[in-house]
JSON list of C-alpha atoms in Angstrom, two decimals:
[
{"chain": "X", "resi": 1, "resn": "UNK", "atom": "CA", "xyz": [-36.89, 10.08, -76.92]},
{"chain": "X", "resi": 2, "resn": "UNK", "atom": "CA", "xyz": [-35.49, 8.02, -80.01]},
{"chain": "X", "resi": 3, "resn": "UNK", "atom": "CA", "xyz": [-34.20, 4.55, -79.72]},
{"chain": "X", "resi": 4, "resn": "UNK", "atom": "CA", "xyz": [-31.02, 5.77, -79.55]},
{"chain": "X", "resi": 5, "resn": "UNK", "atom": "CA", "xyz": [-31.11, 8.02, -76.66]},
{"chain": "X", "resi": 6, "resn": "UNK", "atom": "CA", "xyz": [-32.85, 5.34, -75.14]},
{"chain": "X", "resi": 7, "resn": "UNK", "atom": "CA", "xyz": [-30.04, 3.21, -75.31]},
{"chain": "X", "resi": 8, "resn": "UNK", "atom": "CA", "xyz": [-27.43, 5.62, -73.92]},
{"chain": "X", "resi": 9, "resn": "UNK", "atom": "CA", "xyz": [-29.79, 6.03, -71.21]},
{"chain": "X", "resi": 10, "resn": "UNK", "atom": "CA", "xyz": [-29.48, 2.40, -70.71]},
{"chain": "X", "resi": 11, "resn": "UNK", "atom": "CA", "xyz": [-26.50, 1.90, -71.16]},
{"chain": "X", "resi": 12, "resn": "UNK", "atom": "CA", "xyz": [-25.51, 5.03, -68.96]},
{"chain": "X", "resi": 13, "resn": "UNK", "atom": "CA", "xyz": [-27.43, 3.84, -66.32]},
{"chain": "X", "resi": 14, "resn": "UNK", "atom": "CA", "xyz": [-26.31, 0.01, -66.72]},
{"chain": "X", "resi": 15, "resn": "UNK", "atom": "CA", "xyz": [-22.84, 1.05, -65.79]},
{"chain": "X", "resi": 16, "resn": "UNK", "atom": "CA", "xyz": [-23.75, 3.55, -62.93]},
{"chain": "X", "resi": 17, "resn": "UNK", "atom": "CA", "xyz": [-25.48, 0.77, -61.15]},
{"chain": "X", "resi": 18, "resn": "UNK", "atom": "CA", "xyz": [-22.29, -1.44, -62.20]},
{"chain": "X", "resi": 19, "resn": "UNK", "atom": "CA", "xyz": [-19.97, 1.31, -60.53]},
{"chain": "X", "resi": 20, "resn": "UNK", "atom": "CA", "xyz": [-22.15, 1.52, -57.32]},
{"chain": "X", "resi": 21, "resn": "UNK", "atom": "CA", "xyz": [-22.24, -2.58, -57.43]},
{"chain": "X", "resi": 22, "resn": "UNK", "atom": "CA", "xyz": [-18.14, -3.16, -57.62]},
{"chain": "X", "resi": 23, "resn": "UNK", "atom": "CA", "xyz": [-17.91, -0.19, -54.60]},
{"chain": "X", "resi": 24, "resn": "UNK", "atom": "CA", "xyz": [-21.12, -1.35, -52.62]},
{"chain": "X", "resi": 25, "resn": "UNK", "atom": "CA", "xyz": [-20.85, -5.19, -52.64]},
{"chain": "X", "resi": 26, "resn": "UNK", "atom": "CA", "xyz": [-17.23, -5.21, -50.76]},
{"chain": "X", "resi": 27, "resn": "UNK", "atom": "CA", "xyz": [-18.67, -2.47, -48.36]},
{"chain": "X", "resi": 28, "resn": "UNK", "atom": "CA", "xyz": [-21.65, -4.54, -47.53]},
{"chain": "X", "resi": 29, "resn": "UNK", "atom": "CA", "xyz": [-19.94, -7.88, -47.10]},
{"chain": "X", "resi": 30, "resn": "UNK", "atom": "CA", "xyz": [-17.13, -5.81, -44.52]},
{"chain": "X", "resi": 31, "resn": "UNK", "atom": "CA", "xyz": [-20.03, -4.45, -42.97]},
{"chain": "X", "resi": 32, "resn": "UNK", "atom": "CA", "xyz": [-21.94, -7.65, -42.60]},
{"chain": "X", "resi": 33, "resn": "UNK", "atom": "CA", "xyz": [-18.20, -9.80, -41.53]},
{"chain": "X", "resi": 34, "resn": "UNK", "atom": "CA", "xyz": [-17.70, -6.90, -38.96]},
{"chain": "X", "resi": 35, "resn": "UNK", "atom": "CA", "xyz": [-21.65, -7.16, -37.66]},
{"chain": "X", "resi": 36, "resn": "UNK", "atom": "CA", "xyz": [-21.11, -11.59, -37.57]},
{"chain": "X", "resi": 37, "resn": "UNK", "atom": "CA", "xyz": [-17.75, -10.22, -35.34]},
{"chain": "X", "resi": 38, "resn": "UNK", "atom": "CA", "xyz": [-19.32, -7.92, -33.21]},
{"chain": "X", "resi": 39, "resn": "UNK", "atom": "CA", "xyz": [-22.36, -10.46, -32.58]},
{"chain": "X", "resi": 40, "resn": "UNK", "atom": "CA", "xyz": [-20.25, -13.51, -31.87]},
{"chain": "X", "resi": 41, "resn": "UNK", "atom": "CA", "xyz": [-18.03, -11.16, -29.20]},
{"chain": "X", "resi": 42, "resn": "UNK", "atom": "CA", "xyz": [-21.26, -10.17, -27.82]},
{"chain": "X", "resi": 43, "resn": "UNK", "atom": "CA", "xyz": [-22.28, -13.77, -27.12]},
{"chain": "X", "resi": 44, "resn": "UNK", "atom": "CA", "xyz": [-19.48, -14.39, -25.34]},
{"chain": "X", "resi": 45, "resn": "UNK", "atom": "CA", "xyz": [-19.63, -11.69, -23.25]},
{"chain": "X", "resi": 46, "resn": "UNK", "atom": "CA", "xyz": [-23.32, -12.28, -22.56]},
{"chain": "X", "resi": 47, "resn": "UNK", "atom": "CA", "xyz": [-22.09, -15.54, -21.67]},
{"chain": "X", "resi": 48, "resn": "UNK", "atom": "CA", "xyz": [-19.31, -14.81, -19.23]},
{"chain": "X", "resi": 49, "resn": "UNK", "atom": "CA", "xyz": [-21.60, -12.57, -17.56]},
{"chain": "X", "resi": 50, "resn": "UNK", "atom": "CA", "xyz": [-24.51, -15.09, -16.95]},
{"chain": "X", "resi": 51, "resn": "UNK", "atom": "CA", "xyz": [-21.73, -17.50, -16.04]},
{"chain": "X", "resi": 52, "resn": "UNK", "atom": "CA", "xyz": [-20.45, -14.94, -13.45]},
{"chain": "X", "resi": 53, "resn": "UNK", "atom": "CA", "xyz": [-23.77, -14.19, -12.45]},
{"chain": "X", "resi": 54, "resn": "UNK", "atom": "CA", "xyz": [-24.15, -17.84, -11.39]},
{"chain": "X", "resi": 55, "resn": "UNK", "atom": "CA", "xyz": [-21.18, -17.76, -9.43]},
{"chain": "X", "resi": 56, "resn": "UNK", "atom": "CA", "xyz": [-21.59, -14.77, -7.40]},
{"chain": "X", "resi": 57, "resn": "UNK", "atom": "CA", "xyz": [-22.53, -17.14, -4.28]},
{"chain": "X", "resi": 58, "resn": "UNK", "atom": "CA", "xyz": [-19.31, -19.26, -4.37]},
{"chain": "X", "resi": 59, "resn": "UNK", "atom": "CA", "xyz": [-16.99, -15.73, -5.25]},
{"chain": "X", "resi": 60, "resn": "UNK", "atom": "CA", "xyz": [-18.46, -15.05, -1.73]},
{"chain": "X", "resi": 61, "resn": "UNK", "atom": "CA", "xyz": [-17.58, -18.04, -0.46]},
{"chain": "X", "resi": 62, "resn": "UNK", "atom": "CA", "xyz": [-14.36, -18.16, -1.82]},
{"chain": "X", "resi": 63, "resn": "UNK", "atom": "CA", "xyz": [-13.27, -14.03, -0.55]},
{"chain": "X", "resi": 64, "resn": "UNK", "atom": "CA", "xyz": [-14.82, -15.10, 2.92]},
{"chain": "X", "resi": 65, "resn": "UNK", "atom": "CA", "xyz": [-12.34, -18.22, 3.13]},
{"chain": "X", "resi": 66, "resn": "UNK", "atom": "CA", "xyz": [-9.52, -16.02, 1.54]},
{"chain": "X", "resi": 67, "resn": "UNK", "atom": "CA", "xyz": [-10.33, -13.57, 3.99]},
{"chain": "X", "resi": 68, "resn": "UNK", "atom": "CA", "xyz": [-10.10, -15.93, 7.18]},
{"chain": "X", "resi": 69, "resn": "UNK", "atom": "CA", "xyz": [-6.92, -17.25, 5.84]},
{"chain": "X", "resi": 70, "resn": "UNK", "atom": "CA", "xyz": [-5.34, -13.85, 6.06]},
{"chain": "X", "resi": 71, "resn": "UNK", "atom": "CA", "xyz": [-6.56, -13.53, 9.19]},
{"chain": "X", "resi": 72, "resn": "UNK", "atom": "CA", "xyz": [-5.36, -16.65, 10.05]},
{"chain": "X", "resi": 73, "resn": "UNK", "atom": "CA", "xyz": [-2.01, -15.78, 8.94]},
{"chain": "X", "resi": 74, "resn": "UNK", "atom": "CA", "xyz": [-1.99, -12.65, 10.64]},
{"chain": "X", "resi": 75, "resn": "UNK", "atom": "CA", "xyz": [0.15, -13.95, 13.77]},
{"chain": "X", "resi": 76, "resn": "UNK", "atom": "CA", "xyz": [2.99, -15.25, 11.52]},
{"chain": "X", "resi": 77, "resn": "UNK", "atom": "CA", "xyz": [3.80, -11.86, 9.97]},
{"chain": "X", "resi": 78, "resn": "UNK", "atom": "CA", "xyz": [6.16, -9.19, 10.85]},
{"chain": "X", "resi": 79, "resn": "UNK", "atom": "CA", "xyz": [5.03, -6.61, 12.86]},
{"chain": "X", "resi": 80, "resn": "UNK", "atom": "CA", "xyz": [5.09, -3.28, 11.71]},
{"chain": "X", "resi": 81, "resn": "UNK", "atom": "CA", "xyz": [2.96, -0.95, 9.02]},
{"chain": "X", "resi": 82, "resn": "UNK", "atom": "CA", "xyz": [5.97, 0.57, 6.86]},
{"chain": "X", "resi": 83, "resn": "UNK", "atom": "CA", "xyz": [8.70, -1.27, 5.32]},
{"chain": "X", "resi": 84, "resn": "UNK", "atom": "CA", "xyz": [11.29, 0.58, 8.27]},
{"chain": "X", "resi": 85, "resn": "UNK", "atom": "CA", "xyz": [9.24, -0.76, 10.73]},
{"chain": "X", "resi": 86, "resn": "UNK", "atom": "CA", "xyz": [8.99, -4.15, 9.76]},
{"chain": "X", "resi": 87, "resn": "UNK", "atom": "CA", "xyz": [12.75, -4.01, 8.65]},
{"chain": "X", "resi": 88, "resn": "UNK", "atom": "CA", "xyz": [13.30, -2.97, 12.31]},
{"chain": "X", "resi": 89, "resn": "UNK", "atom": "CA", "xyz": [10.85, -5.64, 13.97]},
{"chain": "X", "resi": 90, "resn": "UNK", "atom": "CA", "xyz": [12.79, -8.43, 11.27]},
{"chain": "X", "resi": 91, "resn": "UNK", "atom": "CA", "xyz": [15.93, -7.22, 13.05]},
{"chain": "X", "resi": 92, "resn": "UNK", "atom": "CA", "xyz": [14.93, -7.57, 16.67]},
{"chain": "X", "resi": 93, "resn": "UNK", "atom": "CA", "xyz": [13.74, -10.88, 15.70]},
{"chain": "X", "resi": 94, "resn": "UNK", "atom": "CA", "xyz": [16.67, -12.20, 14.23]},
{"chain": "X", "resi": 95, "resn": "UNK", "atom": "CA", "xyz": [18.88, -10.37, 16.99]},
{"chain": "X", "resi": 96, "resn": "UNK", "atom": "CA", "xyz": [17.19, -12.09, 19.72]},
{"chain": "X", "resi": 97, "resn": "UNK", "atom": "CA", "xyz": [17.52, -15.39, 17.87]},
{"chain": "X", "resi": 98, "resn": "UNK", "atom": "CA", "xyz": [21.14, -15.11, 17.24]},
{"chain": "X", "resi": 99, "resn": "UNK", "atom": "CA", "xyz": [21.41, -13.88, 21.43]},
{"chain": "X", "resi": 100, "resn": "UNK", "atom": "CA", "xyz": [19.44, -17.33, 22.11]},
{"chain": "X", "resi": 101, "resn": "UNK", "atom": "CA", "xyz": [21.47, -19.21, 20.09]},
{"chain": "X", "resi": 102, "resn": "UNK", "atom": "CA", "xyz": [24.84, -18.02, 21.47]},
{"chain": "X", "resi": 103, "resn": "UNK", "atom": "CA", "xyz": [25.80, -15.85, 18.15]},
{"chain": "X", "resi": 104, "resn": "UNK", "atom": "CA", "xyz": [26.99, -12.92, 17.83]},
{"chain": "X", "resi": 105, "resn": "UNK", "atom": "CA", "xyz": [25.93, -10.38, 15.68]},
{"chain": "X", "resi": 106, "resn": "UNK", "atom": "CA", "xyz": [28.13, -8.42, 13.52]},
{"chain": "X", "resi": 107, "resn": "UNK", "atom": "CA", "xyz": [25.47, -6.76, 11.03]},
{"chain": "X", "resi": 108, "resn": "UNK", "atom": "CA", "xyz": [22.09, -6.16, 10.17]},
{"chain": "X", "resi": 109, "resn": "UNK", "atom": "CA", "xyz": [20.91, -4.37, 7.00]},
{"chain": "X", "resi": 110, "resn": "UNK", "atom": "CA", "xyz": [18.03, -3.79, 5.81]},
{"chain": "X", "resi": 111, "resn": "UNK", "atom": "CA", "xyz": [17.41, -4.60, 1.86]},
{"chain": "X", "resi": 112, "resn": "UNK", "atom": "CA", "xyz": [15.38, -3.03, -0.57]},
{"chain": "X", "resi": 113, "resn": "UNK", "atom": "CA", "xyz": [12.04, -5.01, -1.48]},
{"chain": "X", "resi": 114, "resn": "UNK", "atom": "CA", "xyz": [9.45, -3.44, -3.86]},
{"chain": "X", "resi": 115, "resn": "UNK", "atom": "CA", "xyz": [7.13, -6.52, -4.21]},
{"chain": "X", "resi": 116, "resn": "UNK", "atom": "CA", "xyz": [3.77, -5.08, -4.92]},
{"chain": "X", "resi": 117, "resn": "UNK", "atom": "CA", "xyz": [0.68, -6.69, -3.38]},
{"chain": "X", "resi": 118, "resn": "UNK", "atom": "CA", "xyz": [-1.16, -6.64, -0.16]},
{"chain": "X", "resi": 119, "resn": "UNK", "atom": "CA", "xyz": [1.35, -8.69, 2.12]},
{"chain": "X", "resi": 120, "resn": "UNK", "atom": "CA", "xyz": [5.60, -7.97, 1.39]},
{"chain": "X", "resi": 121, "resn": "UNK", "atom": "CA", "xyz": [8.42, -8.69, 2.14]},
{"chain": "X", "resi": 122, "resn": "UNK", "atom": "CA", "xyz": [10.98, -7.40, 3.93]},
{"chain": "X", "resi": 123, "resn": "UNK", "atom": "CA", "xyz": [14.70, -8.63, 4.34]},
{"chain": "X", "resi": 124, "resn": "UNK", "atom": "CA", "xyz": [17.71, -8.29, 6.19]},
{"chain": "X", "resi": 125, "resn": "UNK", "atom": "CA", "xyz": [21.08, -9.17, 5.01]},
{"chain": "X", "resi": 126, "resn": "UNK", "atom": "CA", "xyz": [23.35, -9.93, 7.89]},
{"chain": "X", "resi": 127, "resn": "UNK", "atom": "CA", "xyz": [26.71, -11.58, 9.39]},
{"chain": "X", "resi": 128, "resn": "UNK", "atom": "CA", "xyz": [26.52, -13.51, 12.59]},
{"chain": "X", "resi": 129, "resn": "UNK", "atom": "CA", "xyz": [30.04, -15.01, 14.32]},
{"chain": "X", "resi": 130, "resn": "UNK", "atom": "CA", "xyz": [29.60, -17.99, 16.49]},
{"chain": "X", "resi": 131, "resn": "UNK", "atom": "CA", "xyz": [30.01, -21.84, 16.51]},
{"chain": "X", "resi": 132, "resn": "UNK", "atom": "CA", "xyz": [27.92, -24.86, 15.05]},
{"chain": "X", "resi": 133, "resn": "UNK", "atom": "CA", "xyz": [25.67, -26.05, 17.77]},
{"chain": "X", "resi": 134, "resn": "UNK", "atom": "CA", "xyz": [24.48, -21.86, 17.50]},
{"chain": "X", "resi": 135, "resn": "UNK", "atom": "CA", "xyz": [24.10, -21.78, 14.03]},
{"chain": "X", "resi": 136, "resn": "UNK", "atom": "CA", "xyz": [21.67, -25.05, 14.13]},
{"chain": "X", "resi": 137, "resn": "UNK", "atom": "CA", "xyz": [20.13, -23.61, 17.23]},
{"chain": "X", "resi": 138, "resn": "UNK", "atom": "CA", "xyz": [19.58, -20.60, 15.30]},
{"chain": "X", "resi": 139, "resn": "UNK", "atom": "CA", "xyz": [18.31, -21.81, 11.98]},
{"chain": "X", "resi": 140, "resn": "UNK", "atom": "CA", "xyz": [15.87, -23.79, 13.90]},
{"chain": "X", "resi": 141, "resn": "UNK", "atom": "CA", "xyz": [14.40, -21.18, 15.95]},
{"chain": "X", "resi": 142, "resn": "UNK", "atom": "CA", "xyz": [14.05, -18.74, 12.68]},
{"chain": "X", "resi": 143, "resn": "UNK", "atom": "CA", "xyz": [12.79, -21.35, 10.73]},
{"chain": "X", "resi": 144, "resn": "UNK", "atom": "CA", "xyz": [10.08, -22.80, 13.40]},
{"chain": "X", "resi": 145, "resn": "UNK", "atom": "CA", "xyz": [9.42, -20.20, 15.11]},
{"chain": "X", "resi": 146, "resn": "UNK", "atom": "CA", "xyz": [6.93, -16.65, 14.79]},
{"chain": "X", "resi": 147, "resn": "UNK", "atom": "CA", "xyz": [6.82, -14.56, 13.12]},
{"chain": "X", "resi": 148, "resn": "UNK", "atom": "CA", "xyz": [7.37, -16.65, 10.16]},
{"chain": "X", "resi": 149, "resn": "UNK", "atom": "CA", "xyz": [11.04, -15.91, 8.70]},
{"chain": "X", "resi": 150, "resn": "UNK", "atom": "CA", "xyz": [12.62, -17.38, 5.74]},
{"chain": "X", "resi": 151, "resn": "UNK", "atom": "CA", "xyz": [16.87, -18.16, 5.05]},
{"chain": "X", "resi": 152, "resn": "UNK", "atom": "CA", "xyz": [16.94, -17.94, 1.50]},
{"chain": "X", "resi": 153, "resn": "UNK", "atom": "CA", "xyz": [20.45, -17.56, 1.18]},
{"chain": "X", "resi": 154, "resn": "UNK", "atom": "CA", "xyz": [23.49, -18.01, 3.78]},
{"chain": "X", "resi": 155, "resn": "UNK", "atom": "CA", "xyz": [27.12, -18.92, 3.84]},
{"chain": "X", "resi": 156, "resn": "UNK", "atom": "CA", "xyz": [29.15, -20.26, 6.43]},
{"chain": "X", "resi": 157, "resn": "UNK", "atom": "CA", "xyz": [32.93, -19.94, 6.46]},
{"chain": "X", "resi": 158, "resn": "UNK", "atom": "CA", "xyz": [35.63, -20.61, 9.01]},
{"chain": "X", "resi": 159, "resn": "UNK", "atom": "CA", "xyz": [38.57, -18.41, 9.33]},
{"chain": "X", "resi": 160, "resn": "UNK", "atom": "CA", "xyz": [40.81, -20.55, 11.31]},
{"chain": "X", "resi": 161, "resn": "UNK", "atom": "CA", "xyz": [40.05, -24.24, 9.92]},
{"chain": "X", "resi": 162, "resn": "UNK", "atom": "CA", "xyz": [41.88, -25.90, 12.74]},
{"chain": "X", "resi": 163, "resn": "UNK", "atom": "CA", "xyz": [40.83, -24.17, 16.34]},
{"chain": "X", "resi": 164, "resn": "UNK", "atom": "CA", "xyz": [42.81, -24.69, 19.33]},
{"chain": "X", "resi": 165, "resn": "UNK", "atom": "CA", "xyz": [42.27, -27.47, 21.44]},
{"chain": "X", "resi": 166, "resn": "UNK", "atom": "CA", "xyz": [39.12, -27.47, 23.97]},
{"chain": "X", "resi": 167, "resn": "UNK", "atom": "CA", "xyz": [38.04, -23.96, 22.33]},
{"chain": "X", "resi": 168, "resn": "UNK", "atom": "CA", "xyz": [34.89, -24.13, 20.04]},
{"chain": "X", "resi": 169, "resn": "UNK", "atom": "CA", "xyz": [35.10, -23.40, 16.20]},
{"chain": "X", "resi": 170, "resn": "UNK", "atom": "CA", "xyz": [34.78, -19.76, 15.50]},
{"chain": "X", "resi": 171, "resn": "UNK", "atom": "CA", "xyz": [32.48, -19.73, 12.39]},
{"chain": "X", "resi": 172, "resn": "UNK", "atom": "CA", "xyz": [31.46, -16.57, 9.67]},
{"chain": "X", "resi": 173, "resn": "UNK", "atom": "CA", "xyz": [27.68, -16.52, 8.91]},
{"chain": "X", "resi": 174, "resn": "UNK", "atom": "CA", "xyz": [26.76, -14.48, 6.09]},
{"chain": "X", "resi": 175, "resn": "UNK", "atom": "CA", "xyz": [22.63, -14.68, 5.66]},
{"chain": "X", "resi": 176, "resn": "UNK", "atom": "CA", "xyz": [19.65, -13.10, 3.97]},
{"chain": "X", "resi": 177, "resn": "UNK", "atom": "CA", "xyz": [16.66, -13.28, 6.39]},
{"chain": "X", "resi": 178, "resn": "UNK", "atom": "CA", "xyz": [12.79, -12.79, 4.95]},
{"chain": "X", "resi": 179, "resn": "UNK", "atom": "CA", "xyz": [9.84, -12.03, 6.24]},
{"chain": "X", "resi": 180, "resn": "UNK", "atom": "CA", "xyz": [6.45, -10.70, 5.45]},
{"chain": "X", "resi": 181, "resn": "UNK", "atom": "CA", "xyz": [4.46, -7.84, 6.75]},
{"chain": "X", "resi": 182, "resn": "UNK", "atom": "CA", "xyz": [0.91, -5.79, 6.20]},
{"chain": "X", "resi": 183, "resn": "UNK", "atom": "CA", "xyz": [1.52, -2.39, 4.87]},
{"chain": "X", "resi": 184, "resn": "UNK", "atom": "CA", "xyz": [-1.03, 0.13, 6.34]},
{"chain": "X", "resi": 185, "resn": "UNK", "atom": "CA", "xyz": [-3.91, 0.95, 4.31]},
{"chain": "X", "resi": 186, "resn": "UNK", "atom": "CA", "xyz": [-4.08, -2.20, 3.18]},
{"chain": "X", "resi": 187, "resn": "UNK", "atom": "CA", "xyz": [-7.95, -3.76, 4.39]}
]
């Protein structure tokens, strides 16, 4: 081969290697910043799993006290396994507290509640007619009493302002009663 080939060859072969060098060297350093990536995620999921791994005994702990509180908590829910049934326990419960409290009830209905999650709610939106001593009587009793019921909204208004004499006010009660119940299925 003369010195001239010789330097083609060189030359040739100087700027293949260049070529491969301006592709390869941003390959390789993406490669290795996508390696350092994957490494550093893997350490922390190595370490979220050792740390989880430590705490495995106080996770039990912590879902056998969750547990008895449910249990606990049992007696203060509204009875029933379907959203109807509870809607219809909800009623008898606020029916008989209205009848204890000398009210009268005018409506009951049920409202829609879609509340995902192991314990939901279930409401009733209702008018009751009666006078102020019933009304106190009768938040007290929902409030205080089992199963555990919630007023979250309610409006009182009179229609006659200025009742007779000797006769008791005659009062409209518009309210939204809540409570919470245990679908079935649910452990």
């Amino acid at each position: 081969m003369s010195p001239r080939e010789r330097r083609a060859v060189l030359w040739g072969a100087a700027l293949v290697a260049g070529a491969l060098l301006l592709r390869g060297v941003p390959w390789a350093a993406r490669e290795a910043n996508a390696a350092r990536e994957g490494l550093a995620e893997r350490t922390v999921t190595l370490r979220r799993t050792r740390a989880l791994v430590r705490g495995v005994p106080a996770t039990r702990e912590s879902l056998a006290t969750a547990l008895a509180g449910v249990v606990a908590l049992a007696p203060a829910l509204v009875e029933g396994g379907t959203q109807a049934e509870a809607a219809a326990a909800l009623a008898a419960a606020v029916s008989l507290a209205a009848g204890q409290a000398a009210l009268r009830v005018v409506r009951l209905d049920p409202a829609t509640d879609s509340a995902p999650g192991p314990i939901r709610p279930v409401t009733l939106r209702g008018e009751l007619q009666g006078d102020i001593a019933g009304l106190t009587a009768f938040l007290r009793a929902v409030e205080t009493g089992r199963p555990l019921l919630t007023v979250g909204t309610f409006a009182v208004t009179a229609p006659d302002p200025v009742p007779r004499a000797g006769s008791p006010e005659q009062l409209r009660i518009e309210l939204e009663v809540t409570g919470w119940f245990l679908p079935r299925g649910v452990p």
